[in-house]
Coordinates of N, CA and C in Angstrom, one line a residue:
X1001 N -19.7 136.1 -17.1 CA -20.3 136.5 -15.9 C -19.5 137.5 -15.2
X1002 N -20.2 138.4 -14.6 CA -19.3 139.6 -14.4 C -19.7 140.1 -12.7
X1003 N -19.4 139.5 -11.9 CA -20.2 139.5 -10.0 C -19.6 141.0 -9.9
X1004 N -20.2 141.1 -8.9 CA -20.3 142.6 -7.9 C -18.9 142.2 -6.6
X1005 N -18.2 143.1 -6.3 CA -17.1 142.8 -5.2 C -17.1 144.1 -4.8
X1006 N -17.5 143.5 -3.5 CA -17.2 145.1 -2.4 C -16.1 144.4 -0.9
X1007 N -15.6 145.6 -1.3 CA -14.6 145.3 -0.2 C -13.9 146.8 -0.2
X1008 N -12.5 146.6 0.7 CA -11.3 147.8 0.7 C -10.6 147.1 0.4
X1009 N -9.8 148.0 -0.6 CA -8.8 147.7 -1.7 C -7.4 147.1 -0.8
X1010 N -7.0 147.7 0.4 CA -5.8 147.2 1.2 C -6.0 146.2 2.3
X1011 N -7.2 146.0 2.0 CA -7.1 144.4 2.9 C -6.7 143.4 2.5
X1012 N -6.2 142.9 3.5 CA -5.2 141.2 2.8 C -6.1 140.3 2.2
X1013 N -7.5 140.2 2.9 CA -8.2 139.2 2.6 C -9.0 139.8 1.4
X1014 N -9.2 140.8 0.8 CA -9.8 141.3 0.0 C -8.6 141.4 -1.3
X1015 N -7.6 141.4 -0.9 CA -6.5 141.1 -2.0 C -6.7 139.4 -2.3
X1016 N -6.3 139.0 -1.7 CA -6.1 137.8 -1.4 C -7.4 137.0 -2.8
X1017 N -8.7 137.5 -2.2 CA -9.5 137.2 -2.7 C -9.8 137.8 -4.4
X1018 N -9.3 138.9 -4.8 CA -9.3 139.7 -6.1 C -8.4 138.8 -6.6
X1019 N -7.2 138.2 -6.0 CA -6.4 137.3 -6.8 C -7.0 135.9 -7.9
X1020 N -7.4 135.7 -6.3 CA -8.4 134.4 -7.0 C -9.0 134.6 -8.0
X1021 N -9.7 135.9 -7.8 CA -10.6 135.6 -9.5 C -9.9 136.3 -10.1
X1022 N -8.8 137.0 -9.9 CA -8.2 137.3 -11.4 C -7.3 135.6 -11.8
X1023 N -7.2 134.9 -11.3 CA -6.4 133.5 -11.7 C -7.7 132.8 -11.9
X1024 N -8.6 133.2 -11.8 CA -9.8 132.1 -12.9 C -10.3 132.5 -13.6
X1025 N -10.2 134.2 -14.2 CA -10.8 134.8 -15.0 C -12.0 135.2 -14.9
X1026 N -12.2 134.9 -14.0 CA -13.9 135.6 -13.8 C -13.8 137.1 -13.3
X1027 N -14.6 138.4 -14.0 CA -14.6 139.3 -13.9 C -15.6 140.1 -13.0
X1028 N -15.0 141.3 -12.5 CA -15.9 141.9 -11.6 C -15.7 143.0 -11.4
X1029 N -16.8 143.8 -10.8 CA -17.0 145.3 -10.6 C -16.7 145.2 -8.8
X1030 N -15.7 146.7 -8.6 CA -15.0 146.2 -7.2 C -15.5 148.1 -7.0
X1031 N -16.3 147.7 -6.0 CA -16.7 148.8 -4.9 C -16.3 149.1 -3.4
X1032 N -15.4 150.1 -3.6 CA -14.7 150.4 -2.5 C -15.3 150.8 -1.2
X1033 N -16.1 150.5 -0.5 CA -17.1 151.2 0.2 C -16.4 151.8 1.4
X1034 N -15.1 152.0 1.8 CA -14.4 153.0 2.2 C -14.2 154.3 1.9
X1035 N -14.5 154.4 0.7 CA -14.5 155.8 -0.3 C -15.6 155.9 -1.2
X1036 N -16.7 154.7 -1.3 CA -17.6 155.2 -2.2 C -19.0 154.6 -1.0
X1037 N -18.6 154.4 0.5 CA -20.1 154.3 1.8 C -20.4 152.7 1.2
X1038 N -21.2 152.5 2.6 CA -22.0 151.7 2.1 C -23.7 152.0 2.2
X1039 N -24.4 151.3 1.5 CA -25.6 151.5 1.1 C -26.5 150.5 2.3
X1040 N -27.9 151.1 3.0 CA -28.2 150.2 3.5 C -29.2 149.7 3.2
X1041 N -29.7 149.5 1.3 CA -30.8 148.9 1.0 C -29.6 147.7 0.5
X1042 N -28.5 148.0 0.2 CA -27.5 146.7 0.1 C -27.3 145.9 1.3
X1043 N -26.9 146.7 2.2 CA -26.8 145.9 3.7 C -28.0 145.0 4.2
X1044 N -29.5 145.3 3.8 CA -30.5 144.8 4.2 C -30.7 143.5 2.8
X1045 N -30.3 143.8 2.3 CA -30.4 142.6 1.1 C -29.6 141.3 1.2
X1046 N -28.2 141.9 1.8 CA -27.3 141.3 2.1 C -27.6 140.5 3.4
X1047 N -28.4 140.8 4.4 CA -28.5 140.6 5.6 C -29.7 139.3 5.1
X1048 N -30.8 139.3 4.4 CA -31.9 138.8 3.8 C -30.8 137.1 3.5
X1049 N -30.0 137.6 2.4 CA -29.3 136.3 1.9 C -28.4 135.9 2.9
X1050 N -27.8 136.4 3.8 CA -26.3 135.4 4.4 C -26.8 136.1 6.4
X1051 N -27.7 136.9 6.5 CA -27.9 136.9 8.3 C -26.5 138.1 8.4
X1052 N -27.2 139.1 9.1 CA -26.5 140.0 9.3 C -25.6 140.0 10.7
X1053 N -25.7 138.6 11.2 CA -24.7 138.5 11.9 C -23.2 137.7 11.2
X1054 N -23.4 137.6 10.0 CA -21.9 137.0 9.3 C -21.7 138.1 8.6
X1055 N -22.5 139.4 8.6 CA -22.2 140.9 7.7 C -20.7 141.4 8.8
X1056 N -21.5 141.3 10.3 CA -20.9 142.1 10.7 C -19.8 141.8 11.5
X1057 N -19.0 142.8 11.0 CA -17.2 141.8 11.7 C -16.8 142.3 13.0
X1058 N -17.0 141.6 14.1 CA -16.8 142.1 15.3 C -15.6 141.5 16.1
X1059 N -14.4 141.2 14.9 CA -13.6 141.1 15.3 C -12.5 142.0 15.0
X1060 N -13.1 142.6 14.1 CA -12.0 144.2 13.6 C -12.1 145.7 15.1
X1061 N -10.5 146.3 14.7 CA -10.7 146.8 16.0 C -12.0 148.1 15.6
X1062 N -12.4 148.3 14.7 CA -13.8 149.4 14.4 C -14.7 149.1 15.8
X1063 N -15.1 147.7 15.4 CA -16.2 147.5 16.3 C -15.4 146.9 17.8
X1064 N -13.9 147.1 17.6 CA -13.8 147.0 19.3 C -13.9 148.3 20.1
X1065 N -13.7 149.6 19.2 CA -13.6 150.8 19.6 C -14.7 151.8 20.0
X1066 N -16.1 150.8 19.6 CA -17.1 151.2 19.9 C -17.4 151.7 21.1
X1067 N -18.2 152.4 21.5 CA -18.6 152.5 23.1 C -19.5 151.5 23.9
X1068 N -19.5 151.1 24.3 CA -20.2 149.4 25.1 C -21.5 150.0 24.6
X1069 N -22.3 151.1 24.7 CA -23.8 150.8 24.1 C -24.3 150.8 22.9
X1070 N -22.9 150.5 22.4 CA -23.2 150.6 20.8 C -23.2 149.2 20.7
X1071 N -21.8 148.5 21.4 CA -21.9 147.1 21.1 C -23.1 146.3 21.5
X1072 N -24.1 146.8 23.0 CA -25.0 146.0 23.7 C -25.8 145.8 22.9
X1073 N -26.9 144.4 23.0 CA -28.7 144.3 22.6 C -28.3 144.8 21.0
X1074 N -27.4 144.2 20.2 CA -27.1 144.3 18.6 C -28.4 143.4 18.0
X1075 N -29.1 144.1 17.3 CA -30.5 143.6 16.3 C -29.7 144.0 14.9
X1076 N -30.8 143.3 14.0 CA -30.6 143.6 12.6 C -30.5 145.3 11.8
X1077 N -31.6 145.8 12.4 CA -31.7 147.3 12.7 C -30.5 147.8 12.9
X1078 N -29.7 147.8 14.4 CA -28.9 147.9 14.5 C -27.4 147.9 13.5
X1079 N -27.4 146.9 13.4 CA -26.3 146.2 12.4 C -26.1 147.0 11.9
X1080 N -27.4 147.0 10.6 CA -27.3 147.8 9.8 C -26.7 149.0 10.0
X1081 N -27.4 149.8 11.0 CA -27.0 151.0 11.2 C -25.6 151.7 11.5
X1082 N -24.8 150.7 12.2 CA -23.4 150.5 12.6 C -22.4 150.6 11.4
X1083 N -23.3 149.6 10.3 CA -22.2 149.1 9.3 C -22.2 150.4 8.4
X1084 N -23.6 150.9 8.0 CA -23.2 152.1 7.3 C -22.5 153.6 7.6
X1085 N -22.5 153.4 9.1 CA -22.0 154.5 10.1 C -20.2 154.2 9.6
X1086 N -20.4 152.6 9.5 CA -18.6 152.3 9.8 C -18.1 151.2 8.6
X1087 N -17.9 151.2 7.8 CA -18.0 150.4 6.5 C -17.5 149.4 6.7
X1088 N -16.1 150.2 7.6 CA -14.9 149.1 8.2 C -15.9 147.5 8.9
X1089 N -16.7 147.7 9.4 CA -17.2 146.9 10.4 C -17.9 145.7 9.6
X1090 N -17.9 145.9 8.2 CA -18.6 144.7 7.0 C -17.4 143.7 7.0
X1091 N -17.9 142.3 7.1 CA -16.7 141.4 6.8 C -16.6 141.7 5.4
X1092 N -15.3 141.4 5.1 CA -15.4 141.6 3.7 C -13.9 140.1 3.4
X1093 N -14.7 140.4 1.6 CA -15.2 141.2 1.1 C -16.8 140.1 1.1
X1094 N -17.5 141.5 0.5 CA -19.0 141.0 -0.3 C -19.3 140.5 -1.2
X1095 N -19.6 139.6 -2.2 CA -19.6 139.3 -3.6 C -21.0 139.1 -4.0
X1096 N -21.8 139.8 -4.8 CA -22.7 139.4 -5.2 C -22.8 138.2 -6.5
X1097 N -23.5 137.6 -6.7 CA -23.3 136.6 -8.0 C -24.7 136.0 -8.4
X1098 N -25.0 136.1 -9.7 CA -25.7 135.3 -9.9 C -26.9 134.2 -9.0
X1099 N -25.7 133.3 -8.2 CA -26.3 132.5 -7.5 C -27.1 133.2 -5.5
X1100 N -26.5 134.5 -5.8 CA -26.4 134.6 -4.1 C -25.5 135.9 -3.9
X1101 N -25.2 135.6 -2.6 CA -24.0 136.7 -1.8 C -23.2 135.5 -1.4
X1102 N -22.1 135.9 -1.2 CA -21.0 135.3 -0.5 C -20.2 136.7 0.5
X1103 N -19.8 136.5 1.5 CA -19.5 136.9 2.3 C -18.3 136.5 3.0
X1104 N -16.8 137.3 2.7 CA -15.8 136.1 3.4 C -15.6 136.0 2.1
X1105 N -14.0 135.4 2.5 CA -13.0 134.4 1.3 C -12.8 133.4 2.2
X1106 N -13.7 132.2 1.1 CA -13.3 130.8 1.5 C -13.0 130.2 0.0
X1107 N -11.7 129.7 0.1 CA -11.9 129.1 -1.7 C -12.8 128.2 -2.0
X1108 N -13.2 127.2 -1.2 CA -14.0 126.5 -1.9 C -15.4 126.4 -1.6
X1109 N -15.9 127.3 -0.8 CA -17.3 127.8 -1.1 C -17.0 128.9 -2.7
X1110 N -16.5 129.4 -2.9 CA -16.0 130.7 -3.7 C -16.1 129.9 -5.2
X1111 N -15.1 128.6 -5.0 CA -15.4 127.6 -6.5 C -16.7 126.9 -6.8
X1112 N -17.5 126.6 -5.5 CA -19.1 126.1 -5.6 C -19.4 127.1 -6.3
X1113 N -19.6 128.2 -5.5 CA -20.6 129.2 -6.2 C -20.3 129.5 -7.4
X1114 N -18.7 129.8 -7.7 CA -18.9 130.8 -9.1 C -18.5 130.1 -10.2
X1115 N -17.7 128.6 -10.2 CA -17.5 128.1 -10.9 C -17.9 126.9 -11.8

């Protein structure tokens, strides 16, 4: 089985998480969407499976640096439109798989799903 992984390459939690599956062997295609965007027929797909309020990370300083009317009255529409403006602003990382999306490193949602 070979999942889809998007993330940026220097985040702890996106390392963190590449670790994992290189220590169970499970293989993957890793999309940098720092340097290769993000897509927003992916973001709306993604938003479909996990709510595009757990897409978007409004704890990173990206979306604290916003201008207040960017942060106000946030819809799905919106979201979207923020995240592909700002890539930074997707929790990461994303994992597509077989069974779903995963969103976030948690290990043992991570061993449900993929193992």
């Amino acid at each position: 089985m070979t999942i889809q992984f998007y993330g940026i390459p220097n985040c702890d939690t996106v390392k963190k998480a590449r670790k994992w599956l290189d220590a169970q062997g499970i293989a993957y295609d890793f999309h940098d969407y720092k340097k290769e965007g993000a897509d927003a027929g992916k973001l709306e797909s993604w938003s479909d499976a996990a709510g595009w309020e757990a897409l978007l990370n409004k704890r990173g300083t990206t979306f604290r640096k916003l201008p207040d009317e960017d942060k106000a009255d946030i819809d799905r529409a919106k979201a979207v439109r923020l995240m592909v403006e700002n890539p930074s602003m997707i929790k990461r990382p994303v994992v597509e798989h077989p069974g779903g999306v995963l969103v976030g490193f948690s290990e043992d949602a991570w061993k449900a799903a993929l193992q």
